[in-house]
mmCIF file of C-alpha atoms in Angstrom:
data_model
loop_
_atom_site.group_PDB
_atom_site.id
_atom_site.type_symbol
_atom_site.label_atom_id
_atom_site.label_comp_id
_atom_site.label_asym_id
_atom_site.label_seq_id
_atom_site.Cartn_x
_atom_site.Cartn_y
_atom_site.Cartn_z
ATOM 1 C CA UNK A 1 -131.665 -52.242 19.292
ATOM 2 C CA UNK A 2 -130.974 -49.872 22.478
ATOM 3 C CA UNK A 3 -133.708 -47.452 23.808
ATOM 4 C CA UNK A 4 -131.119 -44.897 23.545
ATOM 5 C CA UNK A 5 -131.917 -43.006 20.334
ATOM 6 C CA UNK A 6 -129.118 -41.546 20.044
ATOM 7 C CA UNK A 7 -126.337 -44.629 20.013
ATOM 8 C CA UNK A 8 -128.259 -47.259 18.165
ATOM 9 C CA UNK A 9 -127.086 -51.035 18.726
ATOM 10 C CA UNK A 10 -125.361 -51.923 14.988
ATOM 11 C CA UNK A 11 -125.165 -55.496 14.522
ATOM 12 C CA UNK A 12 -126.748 -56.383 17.706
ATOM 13 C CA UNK A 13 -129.631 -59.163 17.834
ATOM 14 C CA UNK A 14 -132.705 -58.476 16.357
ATOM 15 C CA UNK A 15 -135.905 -58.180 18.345
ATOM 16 C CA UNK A 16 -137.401 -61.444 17.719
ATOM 17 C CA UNK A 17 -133.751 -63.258 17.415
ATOM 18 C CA UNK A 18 -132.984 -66.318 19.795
ATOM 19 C CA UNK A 19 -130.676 -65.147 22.585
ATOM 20 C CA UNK A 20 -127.380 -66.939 23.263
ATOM 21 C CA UNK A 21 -126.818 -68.814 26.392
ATOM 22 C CA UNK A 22 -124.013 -66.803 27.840
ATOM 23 C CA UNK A 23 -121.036 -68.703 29.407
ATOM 24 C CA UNK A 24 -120.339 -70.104 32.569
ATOM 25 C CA UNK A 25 -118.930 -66.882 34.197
ATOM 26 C CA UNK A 26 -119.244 -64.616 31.557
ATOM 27 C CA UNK A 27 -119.978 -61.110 32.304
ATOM 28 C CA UNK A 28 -122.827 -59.203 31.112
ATOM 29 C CA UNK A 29 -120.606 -55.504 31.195
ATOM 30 C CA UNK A 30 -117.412 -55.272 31.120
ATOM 31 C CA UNK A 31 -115.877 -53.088 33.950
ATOM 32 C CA UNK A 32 -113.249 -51.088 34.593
ATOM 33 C CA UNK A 33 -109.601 -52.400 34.877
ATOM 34 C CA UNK A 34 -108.367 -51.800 38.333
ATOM 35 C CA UNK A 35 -105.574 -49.788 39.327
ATOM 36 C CA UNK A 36 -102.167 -50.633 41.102
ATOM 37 C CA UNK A 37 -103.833 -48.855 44.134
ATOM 38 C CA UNK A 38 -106.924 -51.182 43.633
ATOM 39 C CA UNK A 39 -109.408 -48.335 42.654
ATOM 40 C CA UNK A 40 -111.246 -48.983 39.487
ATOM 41 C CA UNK A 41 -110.433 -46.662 36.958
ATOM 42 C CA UNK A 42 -112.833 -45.248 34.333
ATOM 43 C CA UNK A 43 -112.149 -47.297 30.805
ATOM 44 C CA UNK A 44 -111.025 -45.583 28.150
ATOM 45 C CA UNK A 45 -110.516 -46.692 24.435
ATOM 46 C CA UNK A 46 -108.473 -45.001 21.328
ATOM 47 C CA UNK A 47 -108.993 -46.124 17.830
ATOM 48 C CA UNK A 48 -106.943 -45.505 15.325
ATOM 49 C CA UNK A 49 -107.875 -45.105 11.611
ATOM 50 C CA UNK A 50 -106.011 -45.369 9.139
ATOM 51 C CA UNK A 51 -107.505 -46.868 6.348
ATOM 52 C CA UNK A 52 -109.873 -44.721 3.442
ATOM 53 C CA UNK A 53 -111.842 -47.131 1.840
ATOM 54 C CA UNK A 54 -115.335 -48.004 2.401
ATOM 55 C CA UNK A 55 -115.266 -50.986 4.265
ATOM 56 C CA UNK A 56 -112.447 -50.165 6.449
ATOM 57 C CA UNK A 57 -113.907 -47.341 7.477
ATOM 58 C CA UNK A 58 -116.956 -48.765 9.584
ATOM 59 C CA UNK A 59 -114.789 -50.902 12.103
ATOM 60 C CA UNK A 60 -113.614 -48.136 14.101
ATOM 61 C CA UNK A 61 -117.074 -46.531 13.527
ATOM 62 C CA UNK A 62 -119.204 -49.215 15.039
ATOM 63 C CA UNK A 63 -116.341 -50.332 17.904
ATOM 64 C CA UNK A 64 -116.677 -46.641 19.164
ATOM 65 C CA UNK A 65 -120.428 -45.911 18.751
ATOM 66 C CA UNK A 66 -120.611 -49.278 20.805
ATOM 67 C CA UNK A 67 -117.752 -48.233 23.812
ATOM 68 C CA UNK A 68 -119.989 -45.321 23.761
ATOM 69 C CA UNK A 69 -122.938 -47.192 24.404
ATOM 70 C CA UNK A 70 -121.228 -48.911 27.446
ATOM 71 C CA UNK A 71 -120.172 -45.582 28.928
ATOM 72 C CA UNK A 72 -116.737 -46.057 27.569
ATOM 73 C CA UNK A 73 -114.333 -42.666 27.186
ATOM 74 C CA UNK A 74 -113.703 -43.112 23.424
ATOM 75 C CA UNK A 75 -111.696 -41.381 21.029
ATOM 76 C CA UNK A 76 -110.602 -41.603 17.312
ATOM 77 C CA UNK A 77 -107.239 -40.826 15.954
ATOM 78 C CA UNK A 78 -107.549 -40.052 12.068
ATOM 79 C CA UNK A 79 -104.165 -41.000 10.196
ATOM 80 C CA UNK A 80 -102.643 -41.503 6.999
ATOM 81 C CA UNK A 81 -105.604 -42.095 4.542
ATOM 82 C CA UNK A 82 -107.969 -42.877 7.423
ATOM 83 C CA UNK A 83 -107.671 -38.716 7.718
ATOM 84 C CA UNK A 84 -110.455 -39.479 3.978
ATOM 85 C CA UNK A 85 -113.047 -40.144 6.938
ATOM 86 C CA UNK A 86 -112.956 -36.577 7.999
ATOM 87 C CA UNK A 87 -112.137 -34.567 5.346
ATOM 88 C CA UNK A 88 -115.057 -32.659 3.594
ATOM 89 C CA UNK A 89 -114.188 -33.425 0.237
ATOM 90 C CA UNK A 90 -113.933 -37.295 0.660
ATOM 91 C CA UNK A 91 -115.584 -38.353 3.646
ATOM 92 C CA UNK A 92 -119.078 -39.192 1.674
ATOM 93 C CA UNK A 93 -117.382 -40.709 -1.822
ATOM 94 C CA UNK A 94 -115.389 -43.726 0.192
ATOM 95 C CA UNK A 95 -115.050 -46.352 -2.486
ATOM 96 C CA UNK A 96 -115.206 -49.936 -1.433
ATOM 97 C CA UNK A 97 -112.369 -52.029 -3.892
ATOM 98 C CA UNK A 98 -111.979 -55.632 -4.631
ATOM 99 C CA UNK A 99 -107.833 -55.033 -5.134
ATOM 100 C CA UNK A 100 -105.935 -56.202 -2.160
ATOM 101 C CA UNK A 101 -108.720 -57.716 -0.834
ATOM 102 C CA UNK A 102 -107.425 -61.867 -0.478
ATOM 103 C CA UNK A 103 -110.542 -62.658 1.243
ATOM 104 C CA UNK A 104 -113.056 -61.188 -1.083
ATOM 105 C CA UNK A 105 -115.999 -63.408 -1.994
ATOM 106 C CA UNK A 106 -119.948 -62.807 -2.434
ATOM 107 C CA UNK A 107 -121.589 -62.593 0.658
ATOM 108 C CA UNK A 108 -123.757 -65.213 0.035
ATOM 109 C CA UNK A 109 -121.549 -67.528 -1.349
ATOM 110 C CA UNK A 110 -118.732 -67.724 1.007
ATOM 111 C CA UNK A 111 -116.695 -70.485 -0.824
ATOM 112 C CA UNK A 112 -116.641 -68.924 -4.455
ATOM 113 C CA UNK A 113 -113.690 -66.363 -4.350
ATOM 114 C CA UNK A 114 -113.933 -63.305 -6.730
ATOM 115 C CA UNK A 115 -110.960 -63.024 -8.459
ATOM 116 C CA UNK A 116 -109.099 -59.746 -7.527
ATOM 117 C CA UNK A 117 -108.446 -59.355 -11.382
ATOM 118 C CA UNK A 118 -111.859 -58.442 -11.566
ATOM 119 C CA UNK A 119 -111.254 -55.369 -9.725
ATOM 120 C CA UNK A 120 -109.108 -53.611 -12.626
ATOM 121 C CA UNK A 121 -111.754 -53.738 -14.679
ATOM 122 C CA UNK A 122 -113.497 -50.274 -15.368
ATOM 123 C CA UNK A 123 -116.615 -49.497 -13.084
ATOM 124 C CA UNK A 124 -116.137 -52.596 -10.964
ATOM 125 C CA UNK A 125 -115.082 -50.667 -8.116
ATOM 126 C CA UNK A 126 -118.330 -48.048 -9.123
ATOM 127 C CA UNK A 127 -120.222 -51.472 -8.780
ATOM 128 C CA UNK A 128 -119.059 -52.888 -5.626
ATOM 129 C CA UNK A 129 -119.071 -49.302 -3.795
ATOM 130 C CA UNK A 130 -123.015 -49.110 -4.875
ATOM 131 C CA UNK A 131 -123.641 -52.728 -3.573
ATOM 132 C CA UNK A 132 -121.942 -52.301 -0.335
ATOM 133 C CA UNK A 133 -124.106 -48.710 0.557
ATOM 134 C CA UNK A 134 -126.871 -50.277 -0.647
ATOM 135 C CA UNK A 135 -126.314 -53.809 1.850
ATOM 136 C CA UNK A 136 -125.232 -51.201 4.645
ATOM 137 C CA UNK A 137 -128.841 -49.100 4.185
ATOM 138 C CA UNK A 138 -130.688 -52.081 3.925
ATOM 139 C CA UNK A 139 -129.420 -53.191 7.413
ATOM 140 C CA UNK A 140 -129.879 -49.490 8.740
ATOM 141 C CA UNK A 141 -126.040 -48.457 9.167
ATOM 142 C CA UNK A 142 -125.898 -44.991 8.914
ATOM 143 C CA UNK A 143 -123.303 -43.237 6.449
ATOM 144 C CA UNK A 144 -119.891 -42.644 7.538
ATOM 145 C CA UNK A 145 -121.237 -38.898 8.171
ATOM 146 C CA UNK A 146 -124.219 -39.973 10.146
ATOM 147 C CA UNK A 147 -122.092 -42.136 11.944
ATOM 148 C CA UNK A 148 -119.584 -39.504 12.886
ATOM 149 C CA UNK A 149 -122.747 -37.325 14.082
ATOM 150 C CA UNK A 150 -123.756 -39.592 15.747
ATOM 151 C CA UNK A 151 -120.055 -40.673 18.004
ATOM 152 C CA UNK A 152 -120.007 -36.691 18.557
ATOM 153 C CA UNK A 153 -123.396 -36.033 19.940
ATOM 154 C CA UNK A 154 -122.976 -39.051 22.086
ATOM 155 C CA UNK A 155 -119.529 -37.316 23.745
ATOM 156 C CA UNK A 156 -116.600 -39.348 21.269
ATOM 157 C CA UNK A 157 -113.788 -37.471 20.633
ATOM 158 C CA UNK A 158 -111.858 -36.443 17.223
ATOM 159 C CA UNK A 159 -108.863 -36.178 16.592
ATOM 160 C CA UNK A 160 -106.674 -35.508 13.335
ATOM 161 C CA UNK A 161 -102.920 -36.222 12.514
ATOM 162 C CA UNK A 162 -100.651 -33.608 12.020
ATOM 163 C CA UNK A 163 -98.313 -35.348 9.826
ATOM 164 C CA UNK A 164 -101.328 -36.604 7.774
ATOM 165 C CA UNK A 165 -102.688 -33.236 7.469
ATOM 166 C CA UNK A 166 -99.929 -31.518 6.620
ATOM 167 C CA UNK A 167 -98.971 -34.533 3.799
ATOM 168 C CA UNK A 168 -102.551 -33.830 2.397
ATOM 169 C CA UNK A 169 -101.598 -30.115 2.641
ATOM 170 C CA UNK A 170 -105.450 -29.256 4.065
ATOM 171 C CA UNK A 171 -106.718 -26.450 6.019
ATOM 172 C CA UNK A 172 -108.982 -26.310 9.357
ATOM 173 C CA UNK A 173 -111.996 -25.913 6.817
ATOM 174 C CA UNK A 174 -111.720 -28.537 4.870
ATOM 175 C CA UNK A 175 -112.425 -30.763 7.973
ATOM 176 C CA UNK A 176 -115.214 -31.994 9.320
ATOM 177 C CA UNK A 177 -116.596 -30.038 12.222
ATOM 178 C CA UNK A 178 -116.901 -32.805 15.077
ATOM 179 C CA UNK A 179 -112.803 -32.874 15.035
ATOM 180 C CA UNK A 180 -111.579 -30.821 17.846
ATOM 181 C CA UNK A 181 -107.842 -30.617 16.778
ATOM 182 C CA UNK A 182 -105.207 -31.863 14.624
ATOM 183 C CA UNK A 183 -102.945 -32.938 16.781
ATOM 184 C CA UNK A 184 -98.976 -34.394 16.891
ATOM 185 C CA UNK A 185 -97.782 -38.164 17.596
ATOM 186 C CA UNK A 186 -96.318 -37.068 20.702
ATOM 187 C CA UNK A 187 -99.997 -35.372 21.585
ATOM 188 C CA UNK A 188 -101.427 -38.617 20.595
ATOM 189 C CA UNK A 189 -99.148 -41.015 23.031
ATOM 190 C CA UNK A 190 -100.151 -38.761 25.671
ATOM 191 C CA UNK A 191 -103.975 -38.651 24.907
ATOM 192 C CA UNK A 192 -103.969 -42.733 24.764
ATOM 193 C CA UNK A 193 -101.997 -43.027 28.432
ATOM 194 C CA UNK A 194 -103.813 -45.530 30.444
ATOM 195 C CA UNK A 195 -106.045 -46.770 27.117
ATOM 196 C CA UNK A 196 -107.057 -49.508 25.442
ATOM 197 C CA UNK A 197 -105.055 -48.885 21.531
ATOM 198 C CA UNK A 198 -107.324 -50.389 18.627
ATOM 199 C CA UNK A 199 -105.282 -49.810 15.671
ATOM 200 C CA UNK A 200 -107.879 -50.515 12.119
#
């Protein structure tokens, strides 16, 4: 875990883990691309969410809080149903479903699929939604809430779709404070200029 209190290490290695022999050559940081003049330029990363369900909703999550952690100029771009992550109403009721998922399987057992069937079945999704919180708390992930705090207080930026918005026919209330502004494709193109586009 970092010493920074403030953008904890998710998924890094545990105190008293082995470390990994790095590579020949590999790089400890990255750093920043350079320009055509030669200059290094500042990195910056967008991520794009687009996705509302539980487990889709942590991979932008973590990949920011971590750019964040490496002095990275992040920002999120909330789309489509991602736009569930920062609306008041949804953002702490993400379910976490076995339909559409081809690659579902118990976590433990990694070669015993679950078949998707099972996921029509009344309260399964209940079930699985419970099982995943309760797997993310016991590893010390913070909710999709916390986790939003926390990209905010640590500088992140974001941003909401206007087409998304409008589509879900919400107002400026019914969004979650840290988003400074609902904004249009075009305003998103020229936001990203120069970044590195992670589309989840």
């Amino acid at each position: 875990m970092t010493d920074n209190p403030i953008i904890p290490d998710f998924g890094g290695p545990k105190a008293d883990a082995p470390k990994a022999d790095k590579p020949k050559g590999a790089k400890a940081v990255a750093e920043a691309a350079p320009a055509a003049s030669g200059e290094a330029k500042p990195r910056k990363m967008v991520f794009i969410a687009s996705k509302g369900n539980l487990d889709m909703a942590y991979p932008a999550l973590i990949m920011a809080n971590a750019a964040l952690g490496e002095g990275v100029e992040t920002h999120i771009f909330f789309t489509f149903w991602g736009f569930d992550l920062v609306t008041e109403r949804t953002m702490d009721h993400l379910k976490f479903s076995m339909l559409g998922n081809t690659a579902m399987h118990l976590p433990q057992v990694p070669k015993m699929p679950i078949p998707q069937l099972l996921g029509a079945l009344p309260g399964v999704t209940a079930g699985t939604t419970l099982y995943m919180k309760k797997t993310l708390d016991k590893l010390e992930i913070p909710s999709v809430r916390e986790m939003l705090d926390i990209i905010v207080a640590s500088g992140g930026h974001l941003w909401g779709c206007k087409l998304s918005f409008d589509m879900n026919g919400l107002s400026e209330d019914d969004l979650y404070d840290g988003v400074e502004a609902v904004i249009s494709a075009t305003d998103f193109i020229e936001l990203s200029e120069g970044a590195q586009v992670i589309f989840v």
